[in-house]
């Protein structure tokens, strides 16, 4: 796939290109200063040649419509990986797939260029680049070795490519958050200092302050505010410009116009030694809005990064058995039908069928079953499970994104995208609010100029007052400030909020779906008090259990920690422990034929002249589980159990708690389907779960909670995480969500009511920009004080 022929078409028209670029003193590719040359660097020269050779000159026209003049669309490529074939995945016969993260992508023109450049390459069947996630998926017909050549096409265009690893995903996801955090810090620092100067100016309006001193304070405020606003306002200014280029308007447009106009009017007032300047209002508005934007961005990033890290998890090297010996390759480079060896204690990296070996696997991440499952020849195992006892030999049936873990990742991503339909009510109001504000300010300016016989400066001040007094600060804060107060209250009660829209969605909940193990229960098996016979046999059984890592053996040993360890005890994979004639394990292993129906987990013990004896184990319910279920019912909220455990164990828990609707033995997809079915019948569902098998259902539900004892994947997929061993967090979460909705609607009403009262006064010229700024700040203060009622008011314990 040589690129030499691609450069030839450039030679014929190279003189014209160089002449034009030299005359403009700008790079022909990126538009940066080029010191009189055609290109600023060799990288841009190569990128321009490639684009021209591929016949994609339309990129420059598209880019110039989107990016401001002189803005470089790309940056120098940094080839971090030299051999990309190790990251390619064979997903069908002769077909390969490669997923990479693309850096330095600025706009839709970059996306179009990368996709079109790849689609011109031989063998490429698909090239999809997400502008939101910066993830590029390339599919082609041919050998994996073509991966490096295809990535080279992207890097020669000037874009950096990185493999999809947990570290790269984390870096990419945190980049936007760091930018907002820096902007918020700059705005907060500037606002605090300018406010000190403004208080001095306000207190000196009585006559004690001379005009010279006032002008000095205004000058210092301008020196602080202008660069701070230029830096901290970039997220809003970029959004406003992009929206206006598309012929639309959003909340960022009036914010940007109001801030910029306040600064311009303030500068004009300062230059004419006027008494009023409004730098404080502009920078303070930016600070509060950046706080909300940062919290929102941070919350939205969790689920996506979690899903990506989960998919990267299946890329670990695995041991492949070949005719030449054992070869270690990334999991996605293993062909279907090949044989993979999994050592004891190793996490399985592929989906496969056991060919040789007897062992037990911990599949709790995938199935929710709390106990290790025995496996042998012919049994299907999945990536993500841990091989506990003995080595296994697997025939590969799926790798990479085709595994069960990969399917769960796609489901989580689809569910997360579906959540974007939940738009804050404030943003819905802003759809008509923004254009009304603009038109009102413009009509005020024209009205005073044409009808009121005012000069342009006075008319501009009135228009500025209208924009400032209607600047959607209170409206923008109306919902986020309530969410911040609600999140603070929840945090003090051990509940960590992770989604900016969760409380709004949770306010309508009428059904709570619980996982069993680790959610309704503590997830720690405990030996049920044995009878007299069991008391005598316990030390003997515990002596065998001391040599095992099985959770039930650990629980048995905890009941008799002083039992001497039998050094001759051996663990038989998938069966149990044996020392001489003594056995501890499954019922069939010790010769027992009794099948208990009490819902307890069990270990059987036998020995010389010892009939098989059953040790029963129970996973204790959380201390307040029954009380929480009763209060949910009193509030008209239906509790449901969806569990991967055995039916007997689930039935026992459901009977104790009084839950009539439950399902047992359900897999991760089944849980998600069940939650979707509940939603389809009109229910608003809160999912509470702690395992990877709950992650998809957590993402599909209207709102979700996970205990802090749960797995990271479940916590990241959930909207909130609660601490401790009590389920009362569910009641607190629902109670705060409903109060949050009431106060949010009240705040929206206050913000809109304020505008209905204040705007006519501003249009009539009865409000100066200074009074407008004070009124705007007052409306924001009222909104904040009303939101604080959520924290200071009486805290209800029931979700009613």
PDB file of N, CA and C in Angstrom, residues 666-751:
ATOM      1  N   UNK A 666     -31.251 -15.873  36.184  1.00  0.00           N
ATOM      2  CA  UNK A 666     -31.357 -14.977  35.030  1.00  0.00           C
ATOM      3  C   UNK A 666     -29.983 -14.407  34.692  1.00  0.00           C
ATOM      4  N   UNK A 667     -29.631 -14.380  33.402  1.00  0.00           N
ATOM      5  CA  UNK A 667     -28.307 -13.902  32.980  1.00  0.00           C
ATOM      6  C   UNK A 667     -28.331 -12.388  32.775  1.00  0.00           C
ATOM      7  N   UNK A 668     -27.150 -11.769  32.498  1.00  0.00           N
ATOM      8  CA  UNK A 668     -27.092 -10.306  32.367  1.00  0.00           C
ATOM      9  C   UNK A 668     -28.044  -9.754  31.311  1.00  0.00           C
ATOM     10  N   UNK A 669     -28.106 -10.405  30.147  1.00  0.00           N
ATOM     11  CA  UNK A 669     -29.003  -9.918  29.095  1.00  0.00           C
ATOM     12  C   UNK A 669     -30.457 -10.059  29.538  1.00  0.00           C
ATOM     13  N   UNK A 670     -30.752 -11.176  30.249  1.00  0.00           N
ATOM     14  CA  UNK A 670     -32.106 -11.372  30.741  1.00  0.00           C
ATOM     15  C   UNK A 670     -32.527 -10.306  31.722  1.00  0.00           C
ATOM     16  N   UNK A 671     -31.583  -9.867  32.579  1.00  0.00           N
ATOM     17  CA  UNK A 671     -31.907  -8.790  33.519  1.00  0.00           C
ATOM     18  C   UNK A 671     -32.242  -7.504  32.769  1.00  0.00           C
ATOM     19  N   UNK A 672     -31.408  -7.185  31.794  1.00  0.00           N
ATOM     20  CA  UNK A 672     -31.654  -5.965  31.021  1.00  0.00           C
ATOM     21  C   UNK A 672     -32.977  -6.047  30.272  1.00  0.00           C
ATOM     22  N   UNK A 673     -33.266  -7.226  29.695  1.00  0.00           N
ATOM     23  CA  UNK A 673     -34.530  -7.391  28.972  1.00  0.00           C
ATOM     24  C   UNK A 673     -35.722  -7.260  29.918  1.00  0.00           C
ATOM     25  N   UNK A 674     -35.588  -7.807  31.128  1.00  0.00           N
ATOM     26  CA  UNK A 674     -36.680  -7.720  32.094  1.00  0.00           C
ATOM     27  C   UNK A 674     -36.941  -6.269  32.493  1.00  0.00           C
ATOM     28  N   UNK A 675     -35.863  -5.518  32.729  1.00  0.00           N
ATOM     29  CA  UNK A 675     -36.027  -4.101  33.073  1.00  0.00           C
ATOM     30  C   UNK A 675     -36.672  -3.347  31.913  1.00  0.00           C
ATOM     31  N   UNK A 676     -36.228  -3.645  30.687  1.00  0.00           N
ATOM     32  CA  UNK A 676     -36.827  -2.993  29.512  1.00  0.00           C
ATOM     33  C   UNK A 676     -38.309  -3.346  29.393  1.00  0.00           C
ATOM     34  N   UNK A 677     -38.668  -4.604  29.720  1.00  0.00           N
ATOM     35  CA  UNK A 677     -40.071  -5.010  29.661  1.00  0.00           C
ATOM     36  C   UNK A 677     -40.903  -4.266  30.693  1.00  0.00           C
ATOM     37  N   UNK A 678     -40.357  -4.071  31.886  1.00  0.00           N
ATOM     38  CA  UNK A 678     -41.055  -3.297  32.909  1.00  0.00           C
ATOM     39  C   UNK A 678     -41.301  -1.873  32.415  1.00  0.00           C
ATOM     40  N   UNK A 679     -40.281  -1.277  31.801  1.00  0.00           N
ATOM     41  CA  UNK A 679     -40.422   0.081  31.297  1.00  0.00           C
ATOM     42  C   UNK A 679     -41.455   0.144  30.169  1.00  0.00           C
ATOM     43  N   UNK A 680     -41.484  -0.895  29.342  1.00  0.00           N
ATOM     44  CA  UNK A 680     -42.427  -0.908  28.219  1.00  0.00           C
ATOM     45  C   UNK A 680     -43.874  -0.945  28.693  1.00  0.00           C
ATOM     46  N   UNK A 681     -44.111  -1.477  29.883  1.00  0.00           N
ATOM     47  CA  UNK A 681     -45.470  -1.527  30.429  1.00  0.00           C
ATOM     48  C   UNK A 681     -45.830  -0.267  31.204  1.00  0.00           C
ATOM     49  N   UNK A 682     -44.951   0.740  31.172  1.00  0.00           N
ATOM     50  CA  UNK A 682     -45.260   2.017  31.801  1.00  0.00           C
ATOM     51  C   UNK A 682     -44.620   2.243  33.143  1.00  0.00           C
ATOM     52  N   UNK A 683     -43.824   1.301  33.641  1.00  0.00           N
ATOM     53  CA  UNK A 683     -43.162   1.478  34.927  1.00  0.00           C
ATOM     54  C   UNK A 683     -41.924   2.359  34.776  1.00  0.00           C
ATOM     55  N   UNK A 684     -41.621   3.091  35.824  1.00  0.00           N
ATOM     56  CA  UNK A 684     -40.365   3.835  35.931  1.00  0.00           C
ATOM     57  C   UNK A 684     -39.496   3.080  36.942  1.00  0.00           C
ATOM     58  N   UNK A 685     -38.366   2.537  36.462  1.00  0.00           N
ATOM     59  CA  UNK A 685     -37.636   1.520  37.206  1.00  0.00           C
ATOM     60  C   UNK A 685     -36.343   2.072  37.798  1.00  0.00           C
ATOM     61  N   UNK A 686     -36.144   1.792  39.089  1.00  0.00           N
ATOM     62  CA  UNK A 686     -34.858   2.006  39.758  1.00  0.00           C
ATOM     63  C   UNK A 686     -34.202   0.647  39.923  1.00  0.00           C
ATOM     64  N   UNK A 687     -32.983   0.472  39.393  1.00  0.00           N
ATOM     65  CA  UNK A 687     -32.252  -0.790  39.512  1.00  0.00           C
ATOM     66  C   UNK A 687     -31.202  -0.655  40.598  1.00  0.00           C
ATOM     67  N   UNK A 688     -31.124  -1.645  41.492  1.00  0.00           N
ATOM     68  CA  UNK A 688     -30.126  -1.670  42.555  1.00  0.00           C
ATOM     69  C   UNK A 688     -29.344  -2.966  42.419  1.00  0.00           C
ATOM     70  N   UNK A 689     -28.042  -2.881  42.081  1.00  0.00           N
ATOM     71  CA  UNK A 689     -27.232  -4.073  41.874  1.00  0.00           C
ATOM     72  C   UNK A 689     -25.770  -3.795  42.134  1.00  0.00           C
ATOM     73  N   UNK A 690     -24.982  -4.893  42.260  1.00  0.00           N
ATOM     74  CA  UNK A 690     -23.583  -4.738  42.669  1.00  0.00           C
ATOM     75  C   UNK A 690     -22.583  -5.448  41.783  1.00  0.00           C
ATOM     76  N   UNK A 691     -23.008  -6.200  40.766  1.00  0.00           N
ATOM     77  CA  UNK A 691     -22.070  -7.001  39.993  1.00  0.00           C
ATOM     78  C   UNK A 691     -22.039  -6.640  38.528  1.00  0.00           C
ATOM     79  N   UNK A 692     -21.069  -7.217  37.816  1.00  0.00           N
ATOM     80  CA  UNK A 692     -20.971  -6.988  36.375  1.00  0.00           C
ATOM     81  C   UNK A 692     -22.221  -7.502  35.670  1.00  0.00           C
ATOM     82  N   UNK A 693     -22.818  -8.569  36.228  1.00  0.00           N
ATOM     83  CA  UNK A 693     -24.040  -9.087  35.615  1.00  0.00           C
ATOM     84  C   UNK A 693     -25.207  -8.118  35.749  1.00  0.00           C
ATOM     85  N   UNK A 694     -25.061  -7.107  36.630  1.00  0.00           N
ATOM     86  CA  UNK A 694     -26.098  -6.083  36.792  1.00  0.00           C
ATOM     87  C   UNK A 694     -25.815  -4.828  35.971  1.00  0.00           C
ATOM     88  N   UNK A 695     -24.614  -4.727  35.390  1.00  0.00           N
ATOM     89  CA  UNK A 695     -24.180  -3.464  34.787  1.00  0.00           C
ATOM     90  C   UNK A 695     -25.098  -3.008  33.663  1.00  0.00           C
ATOM     91  N   UNK A 696     -25.493  -3.930  32.790  1.00  0.00           N
ATOM     92  CA  UNK A 696     -26.354  -3.544  31.665  1.00  0.00           C
ATOM     93  C   UNK A 696     -27.724  -3.113  32.173  1.00  0.00           C
ATOM     94  N   UNK A 697     -28.281  -3.862  33.125  1.00  0.00           N
ATOM     95  CA  UNK A 697     -29.584  -3.495  33.690  1.00  0.00           C
ATOM     96  C   UNK A 697     -29.502  -2.150  34.399  1.00  0.00           C
ATOM     97  N   UNK A 698     -28.376  -1.887  35.067  1.00  0.00           N
ATOM     98  CA  UNK A 698     -28.190  -0.591  35.714  1.00  0.00           C
ATOM     99  C   UNK A 698     -28.226   0.539  34.693  1.00  0.00           C
ATOM    100  N   UNK A 699     -27.638   0.294  33.517  1.00  0.00           N
ATOM    101  CA  UNK A 699     -27.616   1.317  32.474  1.00  0.00           C
ATOM    102  C   UNK A 699     -28.965   1.471  31.789  1.00  0.00           C
ATOM    103  N   UNK A 700     -29.725   0.374  31.678  1.00  0.00           N
ATOM    104  CA  UNK A 700     -31.007   0.412  30.984  1.00  0.00           C
ATOM    105  C   UNK A 700     -32.086   1.062  31.844  1.00  0.00           C
ATOM    106  N   UNK A 701     -32.023   0.886  33.157  1.00  0.00           N
ATOM    107  CA  UNK A 701     -33.059   1.390  34.050  1.00  0.00           C
ATOM    108  C   UNK A 701     -33.156   2.910  34.001  1.00  0.00           C
ATOM    109  N   UNK A 702     -34.302   3.431  34.433  1.00  0.00           N
ATOM    110  CA  UNK A 702     -34.483   4.886  34.475  1.00  0.00           C
ATOM    111  C   UNK A 702     -33.488   5.534  35.416  1.00  0.00           C
ATOM    112  N   UNK A 703     -33.180   4.865  36.526  1.00  0.00           N
ATOM    113  CA  UNK A 703     -32.172   5.328  37.477  1.00  0.00           C
ATOM    114  C   UNK A 703     -31.583   4.094  38.139  1.00  0.00           C
ATOM    115  N   UNK A 704     -30.389   4.231  38.747  1.00  0.00           N
ATOM    116  CA  UNK A 704     -29.722   3.046  39.270  1.00  0.00           C
ATOM    117  C   UNK A 704     -28.846   3.389  40.461  1.00  0.00           C
ATOM    118  N   UNK A 705     -28.710   2.408  41.363  1.00  0.00           N
ATOM    119  CA  UNK A 705     -27.894   2.510  42.571  1.00  0.00           C
ATOM    120  C   UNK A 705     -27.018   1.272  42.682  1.00  0.00           C
ATOM    121  N   UNK A 706     -25.833   1.439  43.277  1.00  0.00           N
ATOM    122  CA  UNK A 706     -24.950   0.311  43.524  1.00  0.00           C
ATOM    123  C   UNK A 706     -24.297   0.490  44.883  1.00  0.00           C
ATOM    124  N   UNK A 707     -24.159  -0.589  45.679  1.00  0.00           N
ATOM    125  CA  UNK A 707     -23.457  -0.465  46.956  1.00  0.00           C
ATOM    126  C   UNK A 707     -21.956  -0.296  46.749  1.00  0.00           C
ATOM    127  N   UNK A 708     -21.304   0.336  47.705  1.00  0.00           N
ATOM    128  CA  UNK A 708     -19.857   0.562  47.584  1.00  0.00           C
ATOM    129  C   UNK A 708     -19.083  -0.744  47.641  1.00  0.00           C
ATOM    130  N   UNK A 709     -19.703  -1.806  48.160  1.00  0.00           N
ATOM    131  CA  UNK A 709     -19.050  -3.110  48.196  1.00  0.00           C
ATOM    132  C   UNK A 709     -19.092  -3.802  46.845  1.00  0.00           C
ATOM    133  N   UNK A 710     -19.822  -3.227  45.886  1.00  0.00           N
ATOM    134  CA  UNK A 710     -19.938  -3.833  44.561  1.00  0.00           C
ATOM    135  C   UNK A 710     -18.691  -3.627  43.725  1.00  0.00           C
ATOM    136  N   UNK A 711     -18.698  -4.225  42.552  1.00  0.00           N
ATOM    137  CA  UNK A 711     -17.559  -4.114  41.642  1.00  0.00           C
ATOM    138  C   UNK A 711     -17.492  -2.734  41.014  1.00  0.00           C
ATOM    139  N   UNK A 712     -16.286  -2.355  40.579  1.00  0.00           N
ATOM    140  CA  UNK A 712     -16.100  -1.036  39.960  1.00  0.00           C
ATOM    141  C   UNK A 712     -16.995  -0.853  38.748  1.00  0.00           C
ATOM    142  N   UNK A 713     -17.162  -1.918  37.953  1.00  0.00           N
ATOM    143  CA  UNK A 713     -17.959  -1.790  36.739  1.00  0.00           C
ATOM    144  C   UNK A 713     -19.408  -1.472  37.071  1.00  0.00           C
ATOM    145  N   UNK A 714     -19.931  -2.084  38.157  1.00  0.00           N
ATOM    146  CA  UNK A 714     -21.310  -1.802  38.558  1.00  0.00           C
ATOM    147  C   UNK A 714     -21.419  -0.388  39.110  1.00  0.00           C
ATOM    148  N   UNK A 715     -20.442   0.033  39.909  1.00  0.00           N
ATOM    149  CA  UNK A 715     -20.473   1.375  40.481  1.00  0.00           C
ATOM    150  C   UNK A 715     -20.394   2.438  39.393  1.00  0.00           C
ATOM    151  N   UNK A 716     -19.588   2.193  38.375  1.00  0.00           N
ATOM    152  CA  UNK A 716     -19.451   3.173  37.302  1.00  0.00           C
ATOM    153  C   UNK A 716     -20.670   3.207  36.398  1.00  0.00           C
ATOM    154  N   UNK A 717     -21.353   2.078  36.243  1.00  0.00           N
ATOM    155  CA  UNK A 717     -22.559   2.051  35.422  1.00  0.00           C
ATOM    156  C   UNK A 717     -23.744   2.669  36.144  1.00  0.00           C
ATOM    157  N   UNK A 718     -23.700   2.702  37.483  1.00  0.00           N
ATOM    158  CA  UNK A 718     -24.822   3.208  38.272  1.00  0.00           C
ATOM    159  C   UNK A 718     -24.817   4.733  38.322  1.00  0.00           C
ATOM    160  N   UNK A 719     -25.988   5.288  38.609  1.00  0.00           N
ATOM    161  CA  UNK A 719     -26.113   6.739  38.762  1.00  0.00           C
ATOM    162  C   UNK A 719     -25.615   7.216  40.118  1.00  0.00           C
ATOM    163  N   UNK A 720     -25.641   6.324  41.119  1.00  0.00           N
ATOM    164  CA  UNK A 720     -25.212   6.694  42.465  1.00  0.00           C
ATOM    165  C   UNK A 720     -24.684   5.456  43.171  1.00  0.00           C
ATOM    166  N   UNK A 721     -23.773   5.677  44.129  1.00  0.00           N
ATOM    167  CA  UNK A 721     -23.180   4.599  44.920  1.00  0.00           C
ATOM    168  C   UNK A 721     -23.425   4.911  46.389  1.00  0.00           C
ATOM    169  N   UNK A 722     -23.895   3.909  47.157  1.00  0.00           N
ATOM    170  CA  UNK A 722     -24.142   4.156  48.575  1.00  0.00           C
ATOM    171  C   UNK A 722     -23.190   3.342  49.441  1.00  0.00           C
ATOM    172  N   UNK A 723     -22.819   3.940  50.589  1.00  0.00           N
ATOM    173  CA  UNK A 723     -21.879   3.336  51.517  1.00  0.00           C
ATOM    174  C   UNK A 723     -22.627   2.549  52.597  1.00  0.00           C
ATOM    175  N   UNK A 724     -21.881   1.691  53.286  1.00  0.00           N
ATOM    176  CA  UNK A 724     -22.431   0.994  54.435  1.00  0.00           C
ATOM    177  C   UNK A 724     -23.221  -0.244  54.055  1.00  0.00           C
ATOM    178  N   UNK A 725     -23.783  -0.884  55.078  1.00  0.00           N
ATOM    179  CA  UNK A 725     -24.484  -2.149  54.893  1.00  0.00           C
ATOM    180  C   UNK A 725     -25.994  -2.018  55.012  1.00  0.00           C
ATOM    181  N   UNK A 726     -26.517  -0.807  55.028  1.00  0.00           N
ATOM    182  CA  UNK A 726     -27.956  -0.600  55.160  1.00  0.00           C
ATOM    183  C   UNK A 726     -28.561  -0.194  53.817  1.00  0.00           C
ATOM    184  N   UNK A 727     -29.771  -0.682  53.557  1.00  0.00           N
ATOM    185  CA  UNK A 727     -30.475  -0.372  52.313  1.00  0.00           C
ATOM    186  C   UNK A 727     -31.270   0.927  52.403  1.00  0.00           C
ATOM    187  N   UNK A 728     -31.251   1.566  53.575  1.00  0.00           N
ATOM    188  CA  UNK A 728     -31.999   2.814  53.730  1.00  0.00           C
ATOM    189  C   UNK A 728     -31.613   3.875  52.722  1.00  0.00           C
ATOM    190  N   UNK A 729     -30.435   3.715  52.097  1.00  0.00           N
ATOM    191  CA  UNK A 729     -30.009   4.673  51.071  1.00  0.00           C
ATOM    192  C   UNK A 729     -31.005   4.719  49.920  1.00  0.00           C
ATOM    193  N   UNK A 730     -31.690   3.624  49.643  1.00  0.00           N
ATOM    194  CA  UNK A 730     -32.678   3.611  48.560  1.00  0.00           C
ATOM    195  C   UNK A 730     -33.819   4.576  48.878  1.00  0.00           C
ATOM    196  N   UNK A 731     -34.302   4.550  50.135  1.00  0.00           N
ATOM    197  CA  UNK A 731     -35.373   5.458  50.539  1.00  0.00           C
ATOM    198  C   UNK A 731     -34.907   6.907  50.507  1.00  0.00           C
ATOM    199  N   UNK A 732     -33.706   7.159  50.997  1.00  0.00           N
ATOM    200  CA  UNK A 732     -33.174   8.524  51.008  1.00  0.00           C
ATOM    201  C   UNK A 732     -33.027   9.051  49.585  1.00  0.00           C
ATOM    202  N   UNK A 733     -32.518   8.212  48.689  1.00  0.00           N
ATOM    203  CA  UNK A 733     -32.319   8.604  47.297  1.00  0.00           C
ATOM    204  C   UNK A 733     -33.640   8.989  46.642  1.00  0.00           C
ATOM    205  N   UNK A 734     -34.672   8.181  46.847  1.00  0.00           N
ATOM    206  CA  UNK A 734     -35.966   8.466  46.238  1.00  0.00           C
ATOM    207  C   UNK A 734     -36.619   9.695  46.866  1.00  0.00           C
ATOM    208  N   UNK A 735     -36.486   9.856  48.185  1.00  0.00           N
ATOM    209  CA  UNK A 735     -37.070  11.023  48.847  1.00  0.00           C
ATOM    210  C   UNK A 735     -36.429  12.316  48.357  1.00  0.00           C
ATOM    211  N   UNK A 736     -35.106  12.320  48.251  1.00  0.00           N
ATOM    212  CA  UNK A 736     -34.401  13.519  47.773  1.00  0.00           C
ATOM    213  C   UNK A 736     -34.736  13.783  46.311  1.00  0.00           C
ATOM    214  N   UNK A 737     -34.891  12.732  45.513  1.00  0.00           N
ATOM    215  CA  UNK A 737     -35.218  12.914  44.099  1.00  0.00           C
ATOM    216  C   UNK A 737     -36.554  13.618  43.930  1.00  0.00           C
ATOM    217  N   UNK A 738     -37.554  13.231  44.713  1.00  0.00           N
ATOM    218  CA  UNK A 738     -38.879  13.856  44.584  1.00  0.00           C
ATOM    219  C   UNK A 738     -38.851  15.298  45.081  1.00  0.00           C
ATOM    220  N   UNK A 739     -38.132  15.541  46.159  1.00  0.00           N
ATOM    221  CA  UNK A 739     -38.014  16.920  46.655  1.00  0.00           C
ATOM    222  C   UNK A 739     -37.200  17.773  45.678  1.00  0.00           C
ATOM    223  N   UNK A 740     -36.202  17.154  45.052  1.00  0.00           N
ATOM    224  CA  UNK A 740     -35.401  17.839  44.046  1.00  0.00           C
ATOM    225  C   UNK A 740     -36.272  18.294  42.876  1.00  0.00           C
ATOM    226  N   UNK A 741     -37.205  17.444  42.444  1.00  0.00           N
ATOM    227  CA  UNK A 741     -38.080  17.823  41.333  1.00  0.00           C
ATOM    228  C   UNK A 741     -38.970  19.004  41.707  1.00  0.00           C
ATOM    229  N   UNK A 742     -39.548  18.959  42.912  1.00  0.00           N
ATOM    230  CA  UNK A 742     -40.431  20.063  43.325  1.00  0.00           C
ATOM    231  C   UNK A 742     -39.671  21.384  43.374  1.00  0.00           C
ATOM    232  N   UNK A 743     -38.484  21.364  43.984  1.00  0.00           N
ATOM    233  CA  UNK A 743     -37.721  22.603  44.105  1.00  0.00           C
ATOM    234  C   UNK A 743     -37.203  23.084  42.754  1.00  0.00           C
ATOM    235  N   UNK A 744     -36.857  22.162  41.861  1.00  0.00           N
ATOM    236  CA  UNK A 744     -36.400  22.560  40.521  1.00  0.00           C
ATOM    237  C   UNK A 744     -37.508  23.278  39.765  1.00  0.00           C
ATOM    238  N   UNK A 745     -38.733  22.744  39.828  1.00  0.00           N
ATOM    239  CA  UNK A 745     -39.863  23.408  39.170  1.00  0.00           C
ATOM    240  C   UNK A 745     -40.130  24.766  39.803  1.00  0.00           C
ATOM    241  N   UNK A 746     -40.024  24.856  41.133  1.00  0.00           N
ATOM    242  CA  UNK A 746     -40.196  26.147  41.797  1.00  0.00           C
ATOM    243  C   UNK A 746     -39.143  27.142  41.327  1.00  0.00           C
ATOM    244  N   UNK A 747     -37.903  26.690  41.212  1.00  0.00           N
ATOM    245  CA  UNK A 747     -36.837  27.589  40.772  1.00  0.00           C
ATOM    246  C   UNK A 747     -37.059  28.073  39.342  1.00  0.00           C
ATOM    247  N   UNK A 748     -37.498  27.169  38.484  1.00  0.00           N
ATOM    248  CA  UNK A 748     -37.806  27.592  37.119  1.00  0.00           C
ATOM    249  C   UNK A 748     -38.913  28.639  37.118  1.00  0.00           C
ATOM    250  N   UNK A 749     -39.922  28.427  37.953  1.00  0.00           N
ATOM    251  CA  UNK A 749     -40.997  29.412  38.049  1.00  0.00           C
ATOM    252  C   UNK A 749     -40.507  30.746  38.566  1.00  0.00           C
ATOM    253  N   UNK A 750     -39.629  30.724  39.582  1.00  0.00           N
ATOM    254  CA  UNK A 750     -39.064  31.974  40.112  1.00  0.00           C
ATOM    255  C   UNK A 750     -38.237  32.691  39.058  1.00  0.00           C
ATOM    256  N   UNK A 751     -37.413  31.937  38.324  1.00  0.00           N
ATOM    257  CA  UNK A 751     -36.559  32.559  37.311  1.00  0.00           C
ATOM    258  C   UNK A 751     -37.391  33.189  36.199  1.00  0.00           C
TER     259      UNK A 751
END
